[in-house]
PDB file of C-alpha atoms in Angstrom:
ATOM      1  CA  MET L   1      -3.660 -37.426 -18.158  1.00  0.00           C
ATOM      2  CA  MET L   2      -6.763 -37.350 -20.324  1.00  0.00           C
ATOM      3  CA  ASP L   3      -7.041 -33.520 -19.605  1.00  0.00           C
ATOM      4  CA  VAL L   4      -3.665 -33.152 -21.044  1.00  0.00           C
ATOM      5  CA  ALA L   5      -4.365 -35.277 -24.072  1.00  0.00           C
ATOM      6  CA  ARG L   6      -7.499 -33.266 -24.884  1.00  0.00           C
ATOM      7  CA  LEU L   7      -5.599 -29.894 -24.555  1.00  0.00           C
ATOM      8  CA  ALA L   8      -2.807 -31.072 -26.536  1.00  0.00           C
ATOM      9  CA  GLY L   9      -4.940 -32.754 -29.281  1.00  0.00           C
ATOM     10  CA  VAL L  10      -3.234 -36.091 -28.745  1.00  0.00           C
ATOM     11  CA  SER L  11      -4.115 -39.542 -27.204  1.00  0.00           C
ATOM     12  CA  HIS L  12      -3.453 -40.248 -23.685  1.00  0.00           C
ATOM     13  CA  GLN L  13      -1.119 -43.005 -24.828  1.00  0.00           C
ATOM     14  CA  THR L  14       1.036 -40.258 -26.546  1.00  0.00           C
ATOM     15  CA  VAL L  15       1.020 -38.156 -23.306  1.00  0.00           C
ATOM     16  CA  SER L  16       2.268 -41.311 -21.522  1.00  0.00           C
ATOM     17  CA  ARG L  17       5.054 -41.758 -24.111  1.00  0.00           C
ATOM     18  CA  VAL L  18       6.140 -38.155 -23.567  1.00  0.00           C
ATOM     19  CA  LEU L  19       6.092 -38.681 -19.712  1.00  0.00           C
ATOM     20  CA  ASN L  20       8.179 -41.674 -20.138  1.00  0.00           C
ATOM     21  CA  GLU L  21      10.573 -40.129 -22.545  1.00  0.00           C
ATOM     22  CA  HIS L  22       9.830 -42.538 -25.350  1.00  0.00           C
ATOM     23  CA  PRO L  23      11.785 -41.912 -28.474  1.00  0.00           C
ATOM     24  CA  ASN L  24       8.892 -42.553 -30.900  1.00  0.00           C
ATOM     25  CA  VAL L  25       7.315 -39.029 -30.449  1.00  0.00           C
ATOM     26  CA  SER L  26       7.976 -36.214 -32.789  1.00  0.00           C
ATOM     27  CA  GLU L  27       9.485 -33.120 -31.379  1.00  0.00           C
ATOM     28  CA  GLN L  28       6.473 -30.871 -32.360  1.00  0.00           C
ATOM     29  CA  THR L  29       4.043 -33.270 -30.565  1.00  0.00           C
ATOM     30  CA  ARG L  30       6.535 -33.497 -27.446  1.00  0.00           C
ATOM     31  CA  LEU L  31       6.525 -29.693 -27.212  1.00  0.00           C
ATOM     32  CA  LYS L  32       2.601 -29.568 -27.396  1.00  0.00           C
ATOM     33  CA  VAL L  33       2.302 -32.180 -24.628  1.00  0.00           C
ATOM     34  CA  GLN L  34       4.726 -30.486 -22.486  1.00  0.00           C
ATOM     35  CA  ALA L  35       3.060 -27.142 -22.946  1.00  0.00           C
ATOM     36  CA  ALA L  36      -0.298 -28.659 -21.875  1.00  0.00           C
ATOM     37  CA  ILE L  37       1.386 -30.252 -18.909  1.00  0.00           C
ATOM     38  CA  ALA L  38       2.767 -26.950 -17.857  1.00  0.00           C
ATOM     39  CA  GLU L  39      -0.377 -25.089 -18.295  1.00  0.00           C
ATOM     40  CA  LEU L  40      -2.567 -27.633 -16.425  1.00  0.00           C
ATOM     41  CA  GLY L  41      -0.048 -28.097 -13.581  1.00  0.00           C
ATOM     42  CA  TYR L  42      -0.298 -31.775 -14.242  1.00  0.00           C
ATOM     43  CA  ARG L  43       1.851 -34.196 -12.171  1.00  0.00           C
ATOM     44  CA  PRO L  44       1.733 -37.903 -12.510  1.00  0.00           C
ATOM     45  CA  ASP L  45       2.075 -38.795  -8.797  1.00  0.00           C
ATOM     46  CA  ARG L  46       0.759 -35.513  -7.359  1.00  0.00           C
ATOM     47  CA  ALA L  47       0.229 -35.349  -3.631  1.00  0.00           C
ATOM     48  CA  ALA L  48      -3.544 -34.720  -4.175  1.00  0.00           C
ATOM     49  CA  ARG L  49      -3.842 -38.117  -5.589  1.00  0.00           C
ATOM     50  CA  ALA L  50      -2.232 -39.593  -2.549  1.00  0.00           C
ATOM     51  CA  LEU L  51      -4.524 -37.780  -0.352  1.00  0.00           C
ATOM     52  CA  VAL L  52      -7.695 -39.087  -2.362  1.00  0.00           C
ATOM     53  CA  THR L  53      -6.422 -42.650  -2.326  1.00  0.00           C
ATOM     54  CA  GLY L  54      -5.235 -42.380   1.398  1.00  0.00           C
ATOM     55  CA  THR L  55      -2.142 -44.509   0.328  1.00  0.00           C
ATOM     56  CA  SER L  56       0.468 -41.927   1.527  1.00  0.00           C
ATOM     57  CA  LYS L  57       1.580 -41.611   5.162  1.00  0.00           C
ATOM     58  CA  VAL L  58       4.699 -39.678   4.419  1.00  0.00           C
ATOM     59  CA  ILE L  59       5.327 -35.973   4.969  1.00  0.00           C
ATOM     60  CA  GLY L  60       8.186 -34.259   2.976  1.00  0.00           C
ATOM     61  CA  VAL L  61      10.231 -31.846   4.906  1.00  0.00           C
ATOM     62  CA  VAL L  62      12.656 -29.234   3.149  1.00  0.00           C
ATOM     63  CA  ALA L  63      15.356 -27.907   5.467  1.00  0.00           C
ATOM     64  CA  GLN L  64      18.787 -26.659   5.008  1.00  0.00           C
ATOM     65  CA  ASN L  65      21.686 -29.003   5.776  1.00  0.00           C
ATOM     66  CA  SER L  66      22.879 -27.069   8.800  1.00  0.00           C
ATOM     67  CA  SER L  67      24.339 -27.636  12.202  1.00  0.00           C
ATOM     68  CA  LEU L  68      22.840 -24.468  13.666  1.00  0.00           C
ATOM     69  CA  TYR L  69      20.991 -25.279  16.835  1.00  0.00           C
ATOM     70  CA  GLY L  70      17.628 -23.647  16.174  1.00  0.00           C
ATOM     71  CA  PRO L  71      16.789 -25.199  12.637  1.00  0.00           C
ATOM     72  CA  ALA L  72      18.252 -28.719  13.763  1.00  0.00           C
ATOM     73  CA  SER L  73      16.223 -28.676  16.792  1.00  0.00           C
ATOM     74  CA  MET L  74      13.044 -27.668  14.983  1.00  0.00           C
ATOM     75  CA  LEU L  75      13.588 -30.595  12.323  1.00  0.00           C
ATOM     76  CA  THR L  76      14.206 -33.117  15.072  1.00  0.00           C
ATOM     77  CA  ALA L  77      11.100 -31.970  17.078  1.00  0.00           C
ATOM     78  CA  PHE L  78       8.869 -32.220  13.933  1.00  0.00           C
ATOM     79  CA  GLU L  79      10.128 -35.697  13.087  1.00  0.00           C
ATOM     80  CA  GLU L  80       9.336 -37.002  16.462  1.00  0.00           C
ATOM     81  CA  ALA L  81       5.773 -35.306  16.456  1.00  0.00           C
ATOM     82  CA  ALA L  82       5.121 -36.868  13.028  1.00  0.00           C
ATOM     83  CA  GLN L  83       6.192 -40.256  14.109  1.00  0.00           C
ATOM     84  CA  ALA L  84       3.912 -40.193  17.033  1.00  0.00           C
ATOM     85  CA  THR L  85       0.913 -39.807  14.692  1.00  0.00           C
ATOM     86  CA  GLY L  86       2.014 -42.611  12.378  1.00  0.00           C
ATOM     87  CA  PHE L  87       3.502 -40.487   9.739  1.00  0.00           C
ATOM     88  CA  ALA L  88       6.985 -41.042   8.422  1.00  0.00           C
ATOM     89  CA  VAL L  89       9.216 -38.012   7.566  1.00  0.00           C
ATOM     90  CA  ASN L  90      11.158 -37.720   4.377  1.00  0.00           C
ATOM     91  CA  VAL L  91      13.674 -34.997   4.724  1.00  0.00           C
ATOM     92  CA  GLY L  92      15.037 -33.157   1.644  1.00  0.00           C
ATOM     93  CA  SER L  93      18.239 -31.465   2.817  1.00  0.00           C
ATOM     94  CA  VAL L  94      19.450 -28.695   0.717  1.00  0.00           C
ATOM     95  CA  ARG L  95      22.952 -26.755   0.765  1.00  0.00           C
ATOM     96  CA  SER L  96      21.365 -23.404   0.602  1.00  0.00           C
ATOM     97  CA  LEU L  97      17.814 -22.196   0.881  1.00  0.00           C
ATOM     98  CA  ASP L  98      17.719 -20.573  -2.624  1.00  0.00           C
ATOM     99  CA  GLU L  99      14.902 -20.801  -5.166  1.00  0.00           C
ATOM    100  CA  ARG L 100      16.344 -23.637  -7.253  1.00  0.00           C
ATOM    101  CA  SER L 101      17.575 -25.811  -4.443  1.00  0.00           C
ATOM    102  CA  ILE L 102      14.166 -25.561  -2.689  1.00  0.00           C
ATOM    103  CA  ALA L 103      12.195 -26.253  -6.017  1.00  0.00           C
ATOM    104  CA  ASP L 104      14.154 -29.163  -6.757  1.00  0.00           C
ATOM    105  CA  ALA L 105      13.662 -30.722  -3.217  1.00  0.00           C
ATOM    106  CA  VAL L 106       9.998 -29.987  -3.402  1.00  0.00           C
ATOM    107  CA  GLU L 107       9.738 -31.542  -6.873  1.00  0.00           C
ATOM    108  CA  ARG L 108      11.407 -34.703  -5.489  1.00  0.00           C
ATOM    109  CA  HIS L 109       8.872 -34.854  -2.507  1.00  0.00           C
ATOM    110  CA  LEU L 110       5.849 -34.451  -4.838  1.00  0.00           C
ATOM    111  CA  ASP L 111       7.148 -37.220  -7.326  1.00  0.00           C
ATOM    112  CA  GLN L 112       7.389 -39.481  -4.230  1.00  0.00           C
ATOM    113  CA  ARG L 113       3.649 -38.798  -3.527  1.00  0.00           C
ATOM    114  CA  VAL L 114       4.065 -37.252  -0.027  1.00  0.00           C
ATOM    115  CA  ALA L 115       0.877 -36.371   1.668  1.00  0.00           C
ATOM    116  CA  GLY L 116       2.005 -32.856   2.454  1.00  0.00           C
ATOM    117  CA  LEU L 117       4.876 -30.543   2.726  1.00  0.00           C
ATOM    118  CA  VAL L 118       6.725 -28.725   5.646  1.00  0.00           C
ATOM    119  CA  VAL L 119       9.446 -26.158   4.647  1.00  0.00           C
ATOM    120  CA  ILE L 120      11.766 -24.827   7.267  1.00  0.00           C
ATOM    121  CA  ALA L 121      12.447 -21.475   5.664  1.00  0.00           C
ATOM    122  CA  PRO L 122      14.076 -18.956   7.961  1.00  0.00           C
ATOM    123  CA  VAL L 123      15.834 -16.810   5.156  1.00  0.00           C
ATOM    124  CA  ALA L 124      14.340 -14.339   2.399  1.00  0.00           C
ATOM    125  CA  SER L 125      15.913 -16.355  -0.377  1.00  0.00           C
ATOM    126  CA  ALA L 126      13.314 -19.041   0.194  1.00  0.00           C
ATOM    127  CA  GLY L 127      10.378 -16.901  -0.752  1.00  0.00           C
ATOM    128  CA  PRO L 128      10.284 -17.134  -4.630  1.00  0.00           C
ATOM    129  CA  ALA L 129      10.356 -20.939  -4.422  1.00  0.00           C
ATOM    130  CA  LEU L 130       7.492 -21.140  -2.004  1.00  0.00           C
ATOM    131  CA  ALA L 131       5.398 -18.548  -4.092  1.00  0.00           C
ATOM    132  CA  LYS L 132       5.473 -20.927  -6.955  1.00  0.00           C
ATOM    133  CA  LEU L 133       4.426 -24.095  -5.220  1.00  0.00           C
ATOM    134  CA  PRO L 134       1.060 -25.579  -6.559  1.00  0.00           C
ATOM    135  CA  ASP L 135      -2.044 -24.421  -4.509  1.00  0.00           C
ATOM    136  CA  ASP L 136      -3.346 -27.911  -4.114  1.00  0.00           C
ATOM    137  CA  VAL L 137      -0.387 -29.044  -1.942  1.00  0.00           C
ATOM    138  CA  PRO L 138      -0.794 -29.045   1.744  1.00  0.00           C
ATOM    139  CA  LEU L 139       1.979 -26.904   2.976  1.00  0.00           C
ATOM    140  CA  VAL L 140       3.024 -25.430   6.307  1.00  0.00           C
ATOM    141  CA  THR L 141       6.121 -23.191   6.520  1.00  0.00           C
ATOM    142  CA  ILE L 142       8.218 -22.939   9.790  1.00  0.00           C
ATOM    143  CA  ASP L 143      10.029 -19.751  10.611  1.00  0.00           C
ATOM    144  CA  GLY L 144       9.151 -18.365   7.138  1.00  0.00           C
ATOM    145  CA  ASP L 145       8.382 -14.939   5.852  1.00  0.00           C
ATOM    146  CA  PRO L 146       5.888 -13.308   8.202  1.00  0.00           C
ATOM    147  CA  GLU L 147       4.602 -11.059   5.418  1.00  0.00           C
ATOM    148  CA  ARG L 148       3.757 -14.016   3.245  1.00  0.00           C
ATOM    149  CA  SER L 149       0.012 -15.221   2.951  1.00  0.00           C
ATOM    150  CA  SER L 150       0.605 -18.872   3.728  1.00  0.00           C
ATOM    151  CA  THR L 151       0.229 -21.141   6.852  1.00  0.00           C
ATOM    152  CA  LEU L 152       3.055 -20.423   9.011  1.00  0.00           C
ATOM    153  CA  VAL L 153       4.285 -21.425  12.525  1.00  0.00           C
ATOM    154  CA  THR L 154       7.017 -19.586  14.122  1.00  0.00           C
ATOM    155  CA  VAL L 155       8.793 -18.795  17.326  1.00  0.00           C
ATOM    156  CA  ASP L 156       7.751 -15.264  18.538  1.00  0.00           C
ATOM    157  CA  GLN L 157      11.166 -13.833  17.953  1.00  0.00           C
ATOM    158  CA  VAL L 158       9.962 -10.188  18.615  1.00  0.00           C
ATOM    159  CA  ALA L 159       8.566 -11.261  21.981  1.00  0.00           C
ATOM    160  CA  GLY L 160      11.750 -13.199  22.913  1.00  0.00           C
ATOM    161  CA  ALA L 161      14.038 -10.290  22.157  1.00  0.00           C
ATOM    162  CA  ARG L 162      11.700  -7.862  24.133  1.00  0.00           C
ATOM    163  CA  ALA L 163      11.963 -10.091  26.992  1.00  0.00           C
ATOM    164  CA  ALA L 164      15.632 -10.280  26.903  1.00  0.00           C
ATOM    165  CA  THR L 165      15.958  -6.449  26.442  1.00  0.00           C
ATOM    166  CA  GLN L 166      13.514  -5.645  29.301  1.00  0.00           C
ATOM    167  CA  HIS L 167      15.224  -8.033  31.736  1.00  0.00           C
ATOM    168  CA  LEU L 168      18.461  -6.221  31.299  1.00  0.00           C
ATOM    169  CA  LEU L 169      16.760  -2.794  31.646  1.00  0.00           C
ATOM    170  CA  GLU L 170      14.981  -3.953  34.880  1.00  0.00           C
ATOM    171  CA  GLN L 171      18.425  -4.611  36.344  1.00  0.00           C
ATOM    172  CA  GLY L 172      19.216  -0.944  35.924  1.00  0.00           C
ATOM    173  CA  HIS L 173      21.232  -0.661  32.793  1.00  0.00           C
ATOM    174  CA  GLU L 174      20.855   2.508  30.842  1.00  0.00           C
ATOM    175  CA  SER L 175      20.719   0.804  27.501  1.00  0.00           C
ATOM    176  CA  VAL L 176      21.274  -2.577  25.812  1.00  0.00           C
ATOM    177  CA  TRP L 177      23.683  -3.184  22.881  1.00  0.00           C
ATOM    178  CA  HIS L 178      22.621  -6.150  20.384  1.00  0.00           C
ATOM    179  CA  ILE L 179      24.642  -8.360  18.253  1.00  0.00           C
ATOM    180  CA  SER L 180      22.407  -9.567  15.620  1.00  0.00           C
ATOM    181  CA  GLY L 181      22.231 -12.616  13.422  1.00  0.00           C
ATOM    182  CA  PRO L 182      22.398 -12.341   9.552  1.00  0.00           C
ATOM    183  CA  ALA L 183      20.197  -9.601   8.008  1.00  0.00           C
ATOM    184  CA  ASP L 184      18.528 -12.046   5.574  1.00  0.00           C
ATOM    185  CA  TRP L 185      17.146 -14.247   8.431  1.00  0.00           C
ATOM    186  CA  PHE L 186      13.693 -13.630   9.600  1.00  0.00           C
ATOM    187  CA  ASP L 187      14.622 -14.797  13.102  1.00  0.00           C
ATOM    188  CA  ALA L 188      17.359 -12.083  13.182  1.00  0.00           C
ATOM    189  CA  ALA L 189      15.084  -9.322  11.977  1.00  0.00           C
ATOM    190  CA  GLY L 190      12.479 -10.283  14.452  1.00  0.00           C
ATOM    191  CA  ARG L 191      15.019 -10.129  17.223  1.00  0.00           C
ATOM    192  CA  VAL L 192      16.256  -6.758  16.275  1.00  0.00           C
ATOM    193  CA  GLU L 193      12.674  -5.635  16.107  1.00  0.00           C
ATOM    194  CA  GLY L 194      11.934  -6.789  19.719  1.00  0.00           C
ATOM    195  CA  TRP L 195      15.085  -5.259  20.927  1.00  0.00           C
ATOM    196  CA  GLU L 196      14.456  -1.831  19.398  1.00  0.00           C
ATOM    197  CA  ALA L 197      10.809  -1.932  20.513  1.00  0.00           C
ATOM    198  CA  ALA L 198      11.797  -2.503  24.149  1.00  0.00           C
ATOM    199  CA  LEU L 199      14.366   0.288  24.157  1.00  0.00           C
ATOM    200  CA  ARG L 200      11.763   2.732  22.693  1.00  0.00           C
ATOM    201  CA  GLU L 201       9.092   1.819  25.047  1.00  0.00           C
ATOM    202  CA  ALA L 202      11.583   2.299  27.786  1.00  0.00           C
ATOM    203  CA  GLY L 203      12.590   5.900  26.406  1.00  0.00           C
ATOM    204  CA  ARG L 204      16.283   4.644  26.043  1.00  0.00           C
ATOM    205  CA  GLU L 205      18.908   5.439  23.531  1.00  0.00           C
ATOM    206  CA  ILE L 206      19.226   2.620  20.785  1.00  0.00           C
ATOM    207  CA  PRO L 207      22.844   1.953  20.150  1.00  0.00           C
ATOM    208  CA  PRO L 208      24.292   1.156  16.919  1.00  0.00           C
ATOM    209  CA  LEU L 209      23.383  -2.405  15.733  1.00  0.00           C
ATOM    210  CA  LEU L 210      26.224  -4.933  15.568  1.00  0.00           C
ATOM    211  CA  THR L 211      25.983  -7.694  13.073  1.00  0.00           C
ATOM    212  CA  GLY L 212      27.146 -11.404  13.402  1.00  0.00           C
ATOM    213  CA  ASP L 213      26.494 -14.501  11.565  1.00  0.00           C
ATOM    214  CA  TRP L 214      25.363 -16.892  14.342  1.00  0.00           C
ATOM    215  CA  SER L 215      28.789 -18.072  14.950  1.00  0.00           C
ATOM    216  CA  ALA L 216      30.945 -17.717  18.274  1.00  0.00           C
ATOM    217  CA  ALA L 217      33.549 -16.068  15.998  1.00  0.00           C
ATOM    218  CA  SER L 218      31.253 -13.212  15.124  1.00  0.00           C
ATOM    219  CA  GLY L 219      30.433 -12.811  18.901  1.00  0.00           C
ATOM    220  CA  TYR L 220      34.190 -12.634  19.561  1.00  0.00           C
ATOM    221  CA  ARG L 221      34.785 -10.134  16.710  1.00  0.00           C
ATOM    222  CA  ASN L 222      32.127  -7.863  17.939  1.00  0.00           C
ATOM    223  CA  GLY L 223      33.211  -8.380  21.532  1.00  0.00           C
ATOM    224  CA  GLN L 224      36.526  -6.856  20.762  1.00  0.00           C
ATOM    225  CA  LEU L 225      34.720  -3.571  20.048  1.00  0.00           C
ATOM    226  CA  LEU L 226      32.331  -3.790  22.996  1.00  0.00           C
ATOM    227  CA  ALA L 227      35.131  -4.566  25.360  1.00  0.00           C
ATOM    228  CA  ARG L 228      36.533  -0.970  24.712  1.00  0.00           C
ATOM    229  CA  LEU L 229      33.389   0.652  25.485  1.00  0.00           C
ATOM    230  CA  PRO L 230      32.645   1.409  29.062  1.00  0.00           C
ATOM    231  CA  GLU L 231      29.081   2.557  28.431  1.00  0.00           C
ATOM    232  CA  ALA L 232      28.378  -1.001  27.113  1.00  0.00           C
ATOM    233  CA  THR L 233      27.188  -2.500  30.237  1.00  0.00           C
ATOM    234  CA  ALA L 234      24.467  -4.891  28.727  1.00  0.00           C
ATOM    235  CA  VAL L 235      24.318  -6.964  25.544  1.00  0.00           C
ATOM    236  CA  PHE L 236      21.674  -8.978  23.971  1.00  0.00           C
ATOM    237  CA  ALA L 237      23.213 -11.601  21.850  1.00  0.00           C
ATOM    238  CA  ALA L 238      21.099 -12.958  18.906  1.00  0.00           C
ATOM    239  CA  ASN L 239      21.891 -16.595  19.876  1.00  0.00           C
ATOM    240  CA  ASP L 240      23.943 -18.431  22.648  1.00  0.00           C
ATOM    241  CA  HIS L 241      26.866 -19.098  20.311  1.00  0.00           C
ATOM    242  CA  ILE L 242      27.389 -15.379  19.619  1.00  0.00           C
ATOM    243  CA  ALA L 243      27.211 -14.971  23.392  1.00  0.00           C
ATOM    244  CA  LEU L 244      29.911 -17.591  23.863  1.00  0.00           C
ATOM    245  CA  GLY L 245      32.245 -15.539  21.515  1.00  0.00           C
ATOM    246  CA  LEU L 246      31.475 -12.370  23.431  1.00  0.00           C
ATOM    247  CA  LEU L 247      32.181 -13.990  26.726  1.00  0.00           C
ATOM    248  CA  ARG L 248      35.738 -14.883  25.523  1.00  0.00           C
ATOM    249  CA  ALA L 249      36.490 -11.413  24.143  1.00  0.00           C
ATOM    250  CA  LEU L 250      35.346  -9.737  27.296  1.00  0.00           C
ATOM    251  CA  ASN L 251      37.392 -12.237  29.352  1.00  0.00           C
ATOM    252  CA  GLU L 252      40.456 -11.340  27.470  1.00  0.00           C
ATOM    253  CA  HIS L 253      40.018  -7.667  27.996  1.00  0.00           C
ATOM    254  CA  GLY L 254      39.431  -7.921  31.593  1.00  0.00           C
ATOM    255  CA  ARG L 255      35.704  -7.032  31.547  1.00  0.00           C
ATOM    256  CA  ARG L 256      33.771  -9.214  34.118  1.00  0.00           C
ATOM    257  CA  VAL L 257      30.484 -10.901  33.252  1.00  0.00           C
ATOM    258  CA  PRO L 258      28.281  -9.884  34.997  1.00  0.00           C
ATOM    259  CA  GLY L 259      30.229  -7.616  37.204  1.00  0.00           C
ATOM    260  CA  ASP L 260      31.073  -5.114  34.199  1.00  0.00           C
ATOM    261  CA  VAL L 261      28.817  -6.411  31.375  1.00  0.00           C
ATOM    262  CA  SER L 262      25.754  -8.412  31.492  1.00  0.00           C
ATOM    263  CA  ILE L 263      24.695 -10.686  28.807  1.00  0.00           C
ATOM    264  CA  VAL L 264      21.444 -12.474  27.596  1.00  0.00           C
ATOM    265  CA  GLY L 265      21.524 -14.984  24.718  1.00  0.00           C
ATOM    266  CA  PHE L 266      18.852 -16.931  22.584  1.00  0.00           C
ATOM    267  CA  ASP L 267      18.287 -20.453  22.063  1.00  0.00           C
ATOM    268  CA  ASP L 268      19.163 -22.123  25.336  1.00  0.00           C
ATOM    269  CA  VAL L 269      21.669 -24.492  23.834  1.00  0.00           C
ATOM    270  CA  PRO L 270      22.255 -27.571  25.994  1.00  0.00           C
ATOM    271  CA  GLU L 271      25.669 -26.007  26.939  1.00  0.00           C
ATOM    272  CA  ALA L 272      24.290 -22.686  27.860  1.00  0.00           C
ATOM    273  CA  GLY L 273      24.085 -23.802  31.608  1.00  0.00           C
ATOM    274  CA  PHE L 274      27.772 -24.576  31.638  1.00  0.00           C
ATOM    275  CA  TYR L 275      29.083 -21.388  30.179  1.00  0.00           C
ATOM    276  CA  ASN L 276      31.121 -19.419  32.495  1.00  0.00           C
ATOM    277  CA  PRO L 277      29.194 -17.675  34.018  1.00  0.00           C
ATOM    278  CA  PRO L 278      25.946 -19.851  33.153  1.00  0.00           C
ATOM    279  CA  LEU L 279      24.099 -18.010  30.565  1.00  0.00           C
ATOM    280  CA  THR L 280      20.596 -16.216  30.953  1.00  0.00           C
ATOM    281  CA  THR L 281      18.948 -16.836  27.638  1.00  0.00           C
ATOM    282  CA  ILE L 282      15.691 -17.037  25.792  1.00  0.00           C
ATOM    283  CA  ARG L 283      14.367 -20.703  25.305  1.00  0.00           C
ATOM    284  CA  PRO L 284      12.204 -21.339  22.136  1.00  0.00           C
ATOM    285  CA  ASP L 285       9.627 -24.079  22.493  1.00  0.00           C
ATOM    286  CA  PHE L 286      10.524 -26.173  19.399  1.00  0.00           C
ATOM    287  CA  ASP L 287       8.320 -29.017  20.533  1.00  0.00           C
ATOM    288  CA  ALA L 288       5.291 -26.650  20.585  1.00  0.00           C
ATOM    289  CA  VAL L 289       6.282 -25.220  17.136  1.00  0.00           C
ATOM    290  CA  ALA L 290       6.536 -28.767  15.568  1.00  0.00           C
ATOM    291  CA  THR L 291       3.132 -29.843  17.308  1.00  0.00           C
ATOM    292  CA  ALA L 292       1.438 -26.800  15.928  1.00  0.00           C
ATOM    293  CA  ALA L 293       2.947 -27.182  12.390  1.00  0.00           C
ATOM    294  CA  LEU L 294       1.991 -30.778  12.309  1.00  0.00           C
ATOM    295  CA  GLU L 295      -1.667 -30.074  13.551  1.00  0.00           C
ATOM    296  CA  LEU L 296      -2.047 -27.499  10.811  1.00  0.00           C
ATOM    297  CA  LEU L 297      -0.661 -29.799   8.123  1.00  0.00           C
ATOM    298  CA  LEU L 298      -2.976 -32.754   9.171  1.00  0.00           C
ATOM    299  CA  ALA L 299      -5.805 -30.466   9.016  1.00  0.00           C
ATOM    300  CA  GLN L 300      -5.066 -29.511   5.464  1.00  0.00           C
ATOM    301  CA  ILE L 301      -4.651 -33.102   4.505  1.00  0.00           C
ATOM    302  CA  GLU L 302      -7.928 -34.180   6.033  1.00  0.00           C
ATOM    303  CA  SER L 303      -9.906 -31.251   4.660  1.00  0.00           C
ATOM    304  CA  GLY L 304      -8.423 -30.867   1.310  1.00  0.00           C
ATOM    305  CA  THR L 305      -7.998 -27.153   1.788  1.00  0.00           C
ATOM    306  CA  THR L 306      -4.901 -24.987   2.194  1.00  0.00           C
ATOM    307  CA  ASP L 307      -6.225 -21.974   4.024  1.00  0.00           C
ATOM    308  CA  SER L 308      -3.789 -19.493   5.247  1.00  0.00           C
ATOM    309  CA  VAL L 309      -3.284 -19.774   9.290  1.00  0.00           C
ATOM    310  CA  ARG L 310      -0.854 -18.219  11.524  1.00  0.00           C
ATOM    311  CA  ARG L 311       0.581 -19.709  14.633  1.00  0.00           C
ATOM    312  CA  THR L 312       3.193 -17.847  16.878  1.00  0.00           C
ATOM    313  CA  ILE L 313       4.846 -19.620  19.651  1.00  0.00           C
ATOM    314  CA  ALA L 314       6.111 -17.684  22.742  1.00  0.00           C
ATOM    315  CA  PRO L 315       9.571 -18.453  24.164  1.00  0.00           C
ATOM    316  CA  ALA L 316      10.636 -18.239  27.762  1.00  0.00           C
ATOM    317  CA  LEU L 317      13.161 -16.382  29.580  1.00  0.00           C
ATOM    318  CA  VAL L 318      15.630 -18.604  31.530  1.00  0.00           C
ATOM    319  CA  VAL L 319      17.370 -16.735  34.172  1.00  0.00           C
ATOM    320  CA  ARG L 320      20.933 -18.005  35.114  1.00  0.00           C
ATOM    321  CA  GLU L 321      24.182 -15.977  36.254  1.00  0.00           C
ATOM    322  CA  SER L 322      25.186 -13.863  33.318  1.00  0.00           C
ATOM    323  CA  VAL L 323      22.940 -10.699  34.336  1.00  0.00           C
ATOM    324  CA  ALA L 324      23.331  -8.260  37.179  1.00  0.00           C
ATOM    325  CA  PRO L 325      22.879  -4.645  38.011  1.00  0.00           C
ATOM    326  CA  PRO L 326      25.570  -2.368  36.457  1.00  0.00           C
ATOM    327  CA  ALA L 327      28.576  -1.788  38.667  1.00  0.00           C
TER     328      ALA L 327
END
């Protein structure tokens, strides 16, 4: 506050009045103080103060208010890992991961003197808000932009998609079709990359990409097309819900799974083993991602540094009954 006062040419009492929106401050003085605050990046209850005093045992998490299995599982795993180390978790849920929503959620967390921040940011729209965060705030991003120079922990989407595609090719299928997630999701982009890489490495033709939106409805919609293509004997679905809709469409058209079409999903939702047939899928290790994110965040909190570190957690192939050699 004294730094702000010196830069603005006023007393620290005047700075306090501006911060508390006291009416007995002229507009010119208010603007000078606000400009100094912006220039210095001053925050009354900045997370850095909490680190110095050791009074905060709360981690702020920003996540989209979503029922999607992956993000919801990631959030639950992180809460459990943090609580095991004696930290409470304050979750700021946002309707969408756009710049304004994330910035507002982060602002609320910092005003509450959290020790550090975790942002579950699987979509490109989160980037601008993360780029504007203060450099002195401990921050770990989960499933964020792989091109951004910040501490990031993520599931190895490319490796998971590669494993799914290779498993289908190893059964003798000539090629593998793919129903992707939304184009602006980093998870979806990584899975497309892994699918394409596996096909190129095997010297196989890459079929046209089909796009979904993580929902069973989008799997069903794309399944209506695939059911009419006899050459489509193997499909990698970007998540298990897409696979569920695809199963329904193929069944309605008399295409047997895995007799006529083999399917591999991604996520290993709790119901995947009860699909008809039980679904072969890729299982992300959400607990390992959460543990790694917490370890990196605590290291930043203890050291007072915010170096850029990257951790990628490999998923596992879970083999069930939805894959077989082509008829």
